[in-house]
Amino acid sequence: MPARGHYLTINVAAVLTFAALAALVLNAMLGSLAALVFIACGGLLIVTNIPQSIDSVMRWWIVLLLPAYCLLTALWSQYPDNSLRYGLQLAFTLVVAVVITGRISTTTLMRGLFVVYAIGVVASVVIGRNGGAAWLGIFGSKNAFAAHIAVFALIAMAMTADRGAHPLLRLSALGGLLVSGPLLVLAQSAGAILMVVPCVAIIGLVMLTGRLSPYQKLFLAGLLAIALAALALLVLTMGDALLADVLEGSGKDPTLTGRTELWATGLSFIAERPLQGLGYRAFWVSGFAPAEELWAMFLVPSGAGFNFHNTYISNAVEIGLVGLLLQILIIYGGGAMITAYALLRPNAPNAMLLGLQLLMILRSFIEVEVFFEFSVRSILAVATFIYAAQGLLALRAQAQARLRAASPLSHHHKGLIDA
């Protein structure tokens, strides 16, 4: 009997997804090639299984209303060429996100993200550079480096808890988790440290619920809801004072390095055109006087990357309250669904997605991470929304099937058939 050969199975979708996300995460190393690699790999991911891609897009068209609206703003944008070009790029980015959810599992996504972010961490330690007091890594900015480490820490924690992963992979993840703390300290980002702590706690909490009964999970969910409500009330009533104390204690400007002035300017533009905005990507444009004034005020070169350091203000300026509502539905709708799904199915990938979603929500009040073209955080926001919705729908279908199987009517029908 001939010996069976050994075959190496390659998951094409996983490889293309890994390459596409790696290009975006490691854009500081790839430069202008990052977008090209993402477009090539994302395009191949779409066309390697066209029926599946079409099915995913048709099923989850709701998340594509956002890029469609961004494209629509070209009709009234003060810079229609910008709105059209960047709107098309955003549409492609989010289509790739939708297709990813139909081609790979959350487990595969988690392990791919771990490897990608680990490469960035290793490169930052080995060939990164110091920006004076703070470590910049390969990113040229302590804030960008801190954001990378924060995401890596959450992925590493989830990977450490993944019982299905190879022991060496889990050991590597544990090592990555342990070095994340010192690296965040080197980045000297008080905000990143403060935001990572509750996200780490929520991942640990989700993994703990795997050992609880349904009633214990319900009780824990109630406690969590009360804690979140109390935290929201505290932020609303004393958030400014608490943040000022924290920043002063860490040697930073309690006015968030001039962000309050930025926010005031953004709010004034929202008041002028509240519903439709100025047009997608139509504010930070060279030659636009208000943008030039802000660049000069903050000693930033004209045309450089800059924003209002608040997701809701920044995006409402450009796409108005209508577009902002679409974004909020994705961000907070996805957050609510992944919370429910992670508590019902507590595993490492779901815990990671919940932790990353919470981190994005926390950062949304002082940074702008979504939604724009070639953004890994935008892709993950959409992917989280879809993965959570898919999971909840599957659980609902399973529950309905069990009810039908257990109903007296179904047994009666079965008896008639047997007779």
GROMACS .gro file of C-alpha atoms in nm:
model
  419
    1MET     CA    1   0.000   0.000   0.000
    2PRO     CA    2   0.167   0.324  -0.108
    3ALA     CA    3   0.252   0.571   0.162
    4ARG     CA    4   0.035   0.874   0.172
    5GLY     CA    5   0.204   1.199   0.085
    6HIS     CA    6   0.199   1.497   0.314
    7TYR     CA    7   0.034   1.807   0.178
    8LEU     CA    8   0.060   2.163   0.300
    9THR     CA    9  -0.280   2.332   0.287
   10ILE     CA   10  -0.268   2.706   0.221
   11ASN     CA   11  -0.565   2.922   0.309
   12VAL     CA   12  -0.552   3.176   0.026
   13ALA     CA   13  -0.805   3.407   0.191
   14ALA     CA   14  -0.606   3.410   0.516
   15VAL     CA   15  -0.280   3.485   0.334
   16LEU     CA   16  -0.433   3.771   0.135
   17THR     CA   17  -0.602   3.913   0.444
   18PHE     CA   18  -0.276   3.894   0.637
   19ALA     CA   19  -0.086   4.074   0.362
   20ALA     CA   20  -0.354   4.342   0.322
   21LEU     CA   21  -0.371   4.419   0.694
   22ALA     CA   22   0.008   4.402   0.731
   23ALA     CA   23   0.046   4.671   0.466
   24LEU     CA   24  -0.179   4.906   0.664
   25VAL     CA   25  -0.040   4.830   1.009
   26LEU     CA   26   0.321   4.858   0.892
   27ASN     CA   27   0.267   5.157   0.664
   28ALA     CA   28   0.544   5.345   0.845
   29MET     CA   29   0.790   5.089   0.705
   30LEU     CA   30   0.634   5.052   0.359
   31GLY     CA   31   0.558   5.418   0.289
   32SER     CA   32   0.375   5.479  -0.037
   33LEU     CA   33   0.380   5.106  -0.115
   34ALA     CA   34   0.138   5.035   0.173
   35ALA     CA   35  -0.173   5.151  -0.014
   36LEU     CA   36  -0.064   4.971  -0.332
   37VAL     CA   37  -0.010   4.641  -0.147
   38PHE     CA   38  -0.345   4.675   0.028
   39ILE     CA   39  -0.528   4.745  -0.299
   40ALA     CA   40  -0.358   4.450  -0.471
   41CYS     CA   41  -0.420   4.201  -0.191
   42GLY     CA   42  -0.769   4.331  -0.115
   43GLY     CA   43  -0.860   4.314  -0.482
   44LEU     CA   44  -0.731   3.958  -0.509
   45LEU     CA   45  -0.927   3.863  -0.198
   46ILE     CA   46  -1.244   3.989  -0.366
   47VAL     CA   47  -1.192   3.822  -0.704
   48THR     CA   48  -1.062   3.485  -0.580
   49ASN     CA   49  -1.417   3.399  -0.476
   50ILE     CA   50  -1.650   3.635  -0.655
   51PRO     CA   51  -1.978   3.458  -0.559
   52GLN     CA   52  -1.883   3.471  -0.191
   53SER     CA   53  -1.778   3.836  -0.221
   54ILE     CA   54  -2.106   3.932  -0.386
   55ASP     CA   55  -2.303   3.740  -0.124
   56SER     CA   56  -2.119   3.917   0.161
   57VAL     CA   57  -2.171   4.262   0.009
   58MET     CA   58  -2.540   4.198  -0.057
   59ARG     CA   59  -2.594   4.060   0.292
   60TRP     CA   60  -2.414   4.342   0.473
   61TRP     CA   61  -2.497   4.635   0.245
   62ILE     CA   62  -2.605   4.835   0.549
   63VAL     CA   63  -2.244   4.913   0.649
   64LEU     CA   64  -2.174   5.032   0.295
   65LEU     CA   65  -2.432   5.309   0.332
   66LEU     CA   66  -2.154   5.508   0.500
   67PRO     CA   67  -1.912   5.519   0.203
   68ALA     CA   68  -2.211   5.568  -0.028
   69TYR     CA   69  -2.309   5.877   0.169
   70CYS     CA   70  -1.948   6.001   0.169
   71LEU     CA   71  -1.953   5.975  -0.211
   72LEU     CA   72  -2.285   6.157  -0.218
   73THR     CA   73  -2.131   6.455  -0.038
   74ALA     CA   74  -1.934   6.527  -0.356
   75LEU     CA   75  -2.255   6.688  -0.486
   76TRP     CA   76  -2.225   6.974  -0.234
   77SER     CA   77  -1.861   6.947  -0.129
   78GLN     CA   78  -1.641   7.253  -0.154
   79TYR     CA   79  -1.374   7.017  -0.290
   80PRO     CA   80  -1.578   6.760  -0.489
   81ASP     CA   81  -1.271   6.594  -0.642
   82ASN     CA   82  -1.140   6.515  -0.293
   83SER     CA   83  -1.475   6.383  -0.175
   84LEU     CA   84  -1.512   6.162  -0.481
   85ARG     CA   85  -1.158   6.025  -0.476
   86TYR     CA   86  -1.138   5.956  -0.104
   87GLY     CA   87  -1.498   5.834  -0.098
   88LEU     CA   88  -1.413   5.568  -0.358
   89GLN     CA   89  -1.107   5.465  -0.158
   90LEU     CA   90  -1.317   5.440   0.160
   91ALA     CA   91  -1.576   5.231  -0.027
   92PHE     CA   92  -1.305   4.990  -0.145
   93THR     CA   93  -1.159   4.966   0.207
   94LEU     CA   94  -1.493   4.881   0.364
   95VAL     CA   95  -1.585   4.635   0.087
   96VAL     CA   96  -1.261   4.452   0.167
   97ALA     CA   97  -1.363   4.453   0.536
   98VAL     CA   98  -1.702   4.301   0.446
   99VAL     CA   99  -1.541   4.036   0.225
  100ILE     CA  100  -1.292   3.944   0.500
  101THR     CA  101  -1.578   3.855   0.735
  102GLY     CA  102  -1.715   3.611   0.478
  103ARG     CA  103  -1.381   3.442   0.407
  104ILE     CA  104  -1.198   3.395   0.737
  105SER     CA  105  -1.296   3.317   1.096
  106THR     CA  106  -1.244   3.543   1.394
  107THR     CA  107  -0.978   3.302   1.520
  108THR     CA  108  -0.779   3.332   1.197
  109LEU     CA  109  -0.816   3.710   1.209
  110MET     CA  110  -0.691   3.724   1.568
  111ARG     CA  111  -0.381   3.515   1.498
  112GLY     CA  112  -0.302   3.712   1.184
  113LEU     CA  113  -0.334   4.042   1.370
  114PHE     CA  114  -0.106   3.914   1.645
  115VAL     CA  115   0.170   3.833   1.398
  116VAL     CA  116   0.129   4.165   1.213
  117TYR     CA  117   0.136   4.380   1.525
  118ALA     CA  118   0.420   4.173   1.672
  119ILE     CA  119   0.630   4.255   1.365
  120GLY     CA  120   0.567   4.624   1.431
  121VAL     CA  121   0.665   4.587   1.796
  122VAL     CA  122   0.987   4.397   1.719
  123ALA     CA  123   1.082   4.646   1.448
  124SER     CA  124   1.013   4.935   1.684
  125VAL     CA  125   1.243   4.786   1.947
  126VAL     CA  126   1.521   4.680   1.709
  127ILE     CA  127   1.535   4.963   1.456
  128GLY     CA  128   1.306   5.220   1.619
  129ARG     CA  129   1.429   5.553   1.740
  130ASN     CA  130   1.401   5.780   2.037
  131GLY     CA  131   1.229   6.117   1.999
  132GLY     CA  132   1.397   6.279   2.295
  133ALA     CA  133   1.218   6.178   2.613
  134ALA     CA  134   0.970   5.938   2.449
  135TRP     CA  135   1.029   5.633   2.230
  136LEU     CA  136   0.890   5.669   1.876
  137GLY     CA  137   0.954   5.320   1.743
  138ILE     CA  138   0.919   5.299   1.365
  139PHE     CA  139   0.623   5.535   1.359
  140GLY     CA  140   0.785   5.877   1.395
  141SER     CA  141   0.531   5.973   1.663
  142LYS     CA  142   0.501   5.868   2.024
  143ASN     CA  143   0.121   5.875   1.998
  144ALA     CA  144   0.123   5.644   1.695
  145PHE     CA  145   0.370   5.412   1.869
  146ALA     CA  146   0.158   5.409   2.187
  147ALA     CA  147  -0.158   5.336   1.985
  148HIS     CA  148   0.017   5.042   1.816
  149ILE     CA  149   0.134   4.900   2.149
  150ALA     CA  150  -0.211   4.945   2.303
  151VAL     CA  151  -0.375   4.740   2.028
  152PHE     CA  152  -0.096   4.480   2.043
  153ALA     CA  153  -0.141   4.441   2.419
  154LEU     CA  154  -0.510   4.357   2.380
  155ILE     CA  155  -0.447   4.111   2.097
  156ALA     CA  156  -0.162   3.948   2.293
  157MET     CA  157  -0.381   3.906   2.600
  158ALA     CA  158  -0.655   3.740   2.398
  159MET     CA  159  -0.400   3.516   2.225
  160THR     CA  160  -0.257   3.413   2.562
  161ALA     CA  161  -0.604   3.294   2.665
  162ASP     CA  162  -0.667   3.109   2.336
  163ARG     CA  163  -0.661   2.741   2.433
  164GLY     CA  164  -0.684   2.635   2.071
  165ALA     CA  165  -0.356   2.804   1.975
  166HIS     CA  166  -0.019   2.629   1.963
  167PRO     CA  167   0.165   2.648   2.299
  168LEU     CA  168   0.456   2.836   2.138
  169LEU     CA  169   0.216   3.093   1.998
  170ARG     CA  170   0.051   3.139   2.337
  171LEU     CA  171   0.392   3.170   2.502
  172SER     CA  172   0.493   3.435   2.246
  173ALA     CA  173   0.169   3.619   2.317
  174LEU     CA  174   0.237   3.611   2.691
  175GLY     CA  175   0.582   3.756   2.628
  176GLY     CA  176   0.429   4.027   2.411
  177LEU     CA  177   0.177   4.111   2.680
  178LEU     CA  178   0.451   4.141   2.942
  179VAL     CA  179   0.663   4.380   2.734
  180SER     CA  180   0.365   4.595   2.634
  181GLY     CA  181   0.352   4.769   2.971
  182PRO     CA  182   0.716   4.889   2.970
  183LEU     CA  183   0.683   4.994   2.604
  184LEU     CA  184   0.377   5.206   2.685
  185VAL     CA  185   0.576   5.369   2.963
  186LEU     CA  186   0.859   5.440   2.715
  187ALA     CA  187   0.606   5.605   2.482
  188GLN     CA  188   0.508   5.835   2.770
  189SER     CA  189   0.142   5.832   2.670
  190ALA     CA  190  -0.071   5.868   2.982
  191GLY     CA  191  -0.387   5.849   2.772
  192ALA     CA  192  -0.294   5.516   2.613
  193ILE     CA  193  -0.212   5.362   2.951
  194LEU     CA  194  -0.539   5.481   3.104
  195MET     CA  195  -0.742   5.347   2.813
  196VAL     CA  196  -0.572   5.008   2.791
  197VAL     CA  197  -0.644   4.918   3.154
  198PRO     CA  198  -1.027   4.889   3.125
  199CYS     CA  199  -0.991   4.711   2.790
  200VAL     CA  200  -0.757   4.452   2.942
  201ALA     CA  201  -1.005   4.414   3.229
  202ILE     CA  202  -1.296   4.355   2.992
  203ILE     CA  203  -1.103   4.084   2.803
  204GLY     CA  204  -1.025   3.909   3.133
  205LEU     CA  205  -1.389   3.942   3.238
  206VAL     CA  206  -1.515   3.785   2.915
  207MET     CA  207  -1.279   3.489   2.949
  208LEU     CA  208  -1.393   3.446   3.309
  209THR     CA  209  -1.758   3.423   3.208
  210GLY     CA  210  -1.685   3.099   3.023
  211ARG     CA  211  -1.697   2.925   3.362
  212LEU     CA  212  -2.023   3.084   3.475
  213SER     CA  213  -2.379   2.957   3.449
  214PRO     CA  214  -2.636   3.145   3.236
  215TYR     CA  215  -2.789   3.307   3.547
  216GLN     CA  216  -2.445   3.411   3.672
  217LYS     CA  217  -2.371   3.562   3.331
  218LEU     CA  218  -2.697   3.756   3.345
  219PHE     CA  219  -2.611   3.886   3.691
  220LEU     CA  220  -2.262   3.982   3.574
  221ALA     CA  221  -2.406   4.157   3.267
  222GLY     CA  222  -2.632   4.359   3.498
  223LEU     CA  223  -2.338   4.460   3.716
  224LEU     CA  224  -2.139   4.554   3.408
  225ALA     CA  225  -2.426   4.769   3.276
  226ILE     CA  226  -2.452   4.947   3.612
  227ALA     CA  227  -2.075   5.004   3.621
  228LEU     CA  228  -2.074   5.145   3.266
  229ALA     CA  229  -2.368   5.372   3.347
  230ALA     CA  230  -2.188   5.497   3.659
  231LEU     CA  231  -1.870   5.555   3.458
  232ALA     CA  232  -2.063   5.746   3.191
  233LEU     CA  233  -2.228   5.961   3.459
  234LEU     CA  234  -1.890   6.030   3.618
  235VAL     CA  235  -1.739   6.133   3.285
  236LEU     CA  236  -2.034   6.358   3.204
  237THR     CA  237  -2.029   6.533   3.540
  238MET     CA  238  -1.659   6.538   3.635
  239GLY     CA  239  -1.476   6.427   3.322
  240ASP     CA  240  -1.305   6.760   3.250
  241ALA     CA  241  -1.178   6.803   3.606
  242LEU     CA  242  -1.055   6.441   3.631
  243LEU     CA  243  -0.879   6.456   3.295
  244ALA     CA  244  -0.715   6.787   3.385
  245ASP     CA  245  -0.582   6.639   3.712
  246VAL     CA  246  -0.446   6.332   3.534
  247LEU     CA  247  -0.276   6.539   3.264
  248GLU     CA  248  -0.127   6.783   3.513
  249GLY     CA  249   0.002   6.491   3.720
  250SER     CA  250   0.173   6.347   3.412
  251GLY     CA  251   0.327   6.683   3.317
  252LYS     CA  252   0.094   6.750   3.025
  253ASP     CA  253  -0.118   7.049   2.928
  254PRO     CA  254  -0.463   7.013   3.093
  255THR     CA  255  -0.621   7.174   2.786
  256LEU     CA  256  -0.523   6.862   2.588
  257THR     CA  257  -0.246   7.044   2.404
  258GLY     CA  258  -0.480   7.298   2.250
  259ARG     CA  259  -0.751   7.050   2.152
  260THR     CA  260  -1.020   7.262   2.316
  261GLU     CA  261  -0.947   7.537   2.062
  262LEU     CA  262  -0.967   7.283   1.782
  263TRP     CA  263  -1.299   7.153   1.910
  264ALA     CA  264  -1.443   7.505   1.932
  265THR     CA  265  -1.349   7.568   1.569
  266GLY     CA  266  -1.499   7.238   1.458
  267LEU     CA  267  -1.824   7.303   1.645
  268SER     CA  268  -1.858   7.641   1.475
  269PHE     CA  269  -1.842   7.475   1.131
  270ILE     CA  270  -2.093   7.210   1.239
  271ALA     CA  271  -2.331   7.486   1.345
  272GLU     CA  272  -2.305   7.642   0.997
  273ARG     CA  273  -2.384   7.319   0.807
  274PRO     CA  274  -2.516   7.071   1.063
  275LEU     CA  275  -2.683   6.809   0.844
  276GLN     CA  276  -2.470   6.770   0.532
  277GLY     CA  277  -2.127   6.905   0.638
  278LEU     CA  278  -1.862   7.055   0.413
  279GLY     CA  279  -1.805   6.734   0.216
  280TYR     CA  280  -1.605   6.419   0.284
  281ARG     CA  281  -1.234   6.502   0.327
  282ALA     CA  282  -1.308   6.865   0.232
  283PHE     CA  283  -1.175   7.053   0.535
  284TRP     CA  284  -0.805   6.972   0.573
  285VAL     CA  285  -0.716   7.082   0.222
  286SER     CA  286  -0.419   7.301   0.129
  287GLY     CA  287  -0.540   7.647   0.038
  288PHE     CA  288  -0.856   7.635   0.252
  289ALA     CA  289  -0.811   7.936   0.480
  290PRO     CA  290  -0.955   7.795   0.807
  291ALA     CA  291  -0.741   7.481   0.772
  292GLU     CA  292  -0.433   7.689   0.695
  293GLU     CA  293  -0.496   7.899   1.007
  294LEU     CA  294  -0.514   7.591   1.228
  295TRP     CA  295  -0.202   7.439   1.072
  296ALA     CA  296  -0.017   7.766   1.140
  297MET     CA  297  -0.159   7.791   1.494
  298PHE     CA  298  -0.033   7.445   1.585
  299LEU     CA  299   0.297   7.481   1.394
  300VAL     CA  300   0.205   7.199   1.158
  301PRO     CA  301   0.319   7.216   0.793
  302SER     CA  302   0.043   7.302   0.549
  303GLY     CA  303  -0.111   6.987   0.401
  304ALA     CA  304   0.023   6.762   0.677
  305GLY     CA  305  -0.195   6.502   0.842
  306PHE     CA  306  -0.406   6.673   1.105
  307ASN     CA  307  -0.757   6.651   1.252
  308PHE     CA  308  -0.984   6.787   1.523
  309HIS     CA  309  -0.875   6.517   1.771
  310ASN     CA  310  -1.233   6.408   1.828
  311THR     CA  311  -1.402   6.154   1.602
  312TYR     CA  312  -1.751   6.302   1.632
  313ILE     CA  313  -1.652   6.665   1.580
  314SER     CA  314  -1.403   6.589   1.304
  315ASN     CA  315  -1.639   6.370   1.104
  316ALA     CA  316  -1.946   6.588   1.159
  317VAL     CA  317  -1.757   6.885   1.012
  318GLU     CA  318  -1.713   6.695   0.686
  319ILE     CA  319  -2.017   6.467   0.653
  320GLY     CA  320  -2.261   6.635   0.889
  321LEU     CA  321  -2.489   6.480   1.147
  322VAL     CA  322  -2.643   6.247   0.888
  323GLY     CA  323  -2.309   6.085   0.808
  324LEU     CA  324  -2.209   6.090   1.174
  325LEU     CA  325  -2.524   5.896   1.264
  326LEU     CA  326  -2.424   5.622   1.019
  327GLN     CA  327  -2.082   5.605   1.184
  328ILE     CA  328  -2.231   5.593   1.534
  329LEU     CA  329  -2.455   5.302   1.430
  330ILE     CA  330  -2.149   5.105   1.321
  331ILE     CA  331  -1.936   5.198   1.623
  332TYR     CA  332  -2.190   5.164   1.902
  333GLY     CA  333  -2.416   4.911   1.731
  334GLY     CA  334  -2.110   4.692   1.682
  335GLY     CA  335  -2.004   4.757   2.041
  336ALA     CA  336  -2.342   4.651   2.180
  337MET     CA  337  -2.361   4.341   1.964
  338ILE     CA  338  -2.008   4.222   2.034
  339THR     CA  339  -2.069   4.274   2.407
  340ALA     CA  340  -2.377   4.052   2.394
  341TYR     CA  341  -2.211   3.792   2.171
  342ALA     CA  342  -1.892   3.781   2.380
  343LEU     CA  343  -2.093   3.718   2.697
  344LEU     CA  344  -2.298   3.447   2.525
  345ARG     CA  345  -1.995   3.290   2.354
  346PRO     CA  346  -1.695   3.383   2.568
  347ASN     CA  347  -1.384   3.291   2.369
  348ALA     CA  348  -1.054   3.459   2.289
  349PRO     CA  349  -1.146   3.609   1.948
  350ASN     CA  350  -1.472   3.758   2.077
  351ALA     CA  351  -1.293   3.897   2.382
  352MET     CA  352  -1.030   4.055   2.155
  353LEU     CA  353  -1.291   4.217   1.931
  354LEU     CA  354  -1.473   4.355   2.235
  355GLY     CA  355  -1.151   4.490   2.384
  356LEU     CA  356  -1.048   4.655   2.058
  357GLN     CA  357  -1.396   4.803   2.009
  358LEU     CA  358  -1.391   4.949   2.360
  359LEU     CA  359  -1.045   5.095   2.299
  360MET     CA  360  -1.166   5.258   1.979
  361ILE     CA  361  -1.468   5.407   2.156
  362LEU     CA  362  -1.253   5.544   2.438
  363ARG     CA  363  -1.003   5.694   2.194
  364SER     CA  364  -1.280   5.839   1.978
  365PHE     CA  365  -1.321   6.130   2.220
  366ILE     CA  366  -0.963   6.253   2.180
  367GLU     CA  367  -0.847   6.101   1.848
  368VAL     CA  368  -0.980   6.021   1.501
  369GLU     CA  369  -0.923   5.657   1.402
  370VAL     CA  370  -1.231   5.594   1.184
  371PHE     CA  371  -1.365   5.617   0.915
  372PHE     CA  372  -1.122   5.686   0.636
  373GLU     CA  373  -0.950   5.504   0.352
  374PHE     CA  374  -0.680   5.240   0.405
  375SER     CA  375  -0.740   5.232   0.781
  376VAL     CA  376  -0.703   4.904   0.970
  377ARG     CA  377  -0.911   5.041   1.258
  378SER     CA  378  -1.195   5.121   1.015
  379ILE     CA  379  -1.174   4.767   0.881
  380LEU     CA  380  -1.186   4.619   1.230
  381ALA     CA  381  -1.483   4.837   1.327
  382VAL     CA  382  -1.684   4.707   1.032
  383ALA     CA  383  -1.559   4.350   1.081
  384THR     CA  384  -1.661   4.358   1.449
  385PHE     CA  385  -2.011   4.478   1.356
  386ILE     CA  386  -2.056   4.195   1.105
  387TYR     CA  387  -1.892   3.916   1.305
  388ALA     CA  388  -2.107   4.003   1.608
  389ALA     CA  389  -2.426   4.024   1.401
  390GLN     CA  390  -2.347   3.692   1.231
  391GLY     CA  391  -2.284   3.528   1.566
  392LEU     CA  392  -2.604   3.657   1.726
  393LEU     CA  393  -2.810   3.554   1.424
  394ALA     CA  394  -2.658   3.205   1.437
  395LEU     CA  395  -2.737   3.176   1.809
  396ARG     CA  396  -3.093   3.288   1.743
  397ALA     CA  397  -3.135   3.028   1.467
  398GLN     CA  398  -2.999   2.756   1.696
  399ALA     CA  399  -3.238   2.857   1.975
  400GLN     CA  400  -3.533   2.854   1.737
  401ALA     CA  401  -3.432   2.510   1.606
  402ARG     CA  402  -3.414   2.373   1.961
  403LEU     CA  403  -3.758   2.518   2.041
  404ARG     CA  404  -3.909   2.361   1.731
  405ALA     CA  405  -3.749   2.026   1.812
  406ALA     CA  406  -3.875   2.037   2.172
  407SER     CA  407  -4.229   2.159   2.099
  408PRO     CA  408  -4.517   1.908   2.154
  409LEU     CA  409  -4.651   1.987   1.807
  410SER     CA  410  -4.329   1.871   1.644
  411HIS     CA  411  -4.341   1.542   1.838
  412HIS     CA  412  -4.705   1.497   1.735
  413HIS     CA  413  -4.613   1.543   1.371
  414LYS     CA  414  -4.323   1.301   1.410
  415GLY     CA  415  -4.560   1.042   1.557
  416LEU     CA  416  -4.795   1.076   1.264
  417ILE     CA  417  -4.509   1.031   1.019
  418ASP     CA  418  -4.382   0.722   1.205
  419ALA     CA  419  -4.737   0.578   1.204
   0.00000   0.00000   0.00000
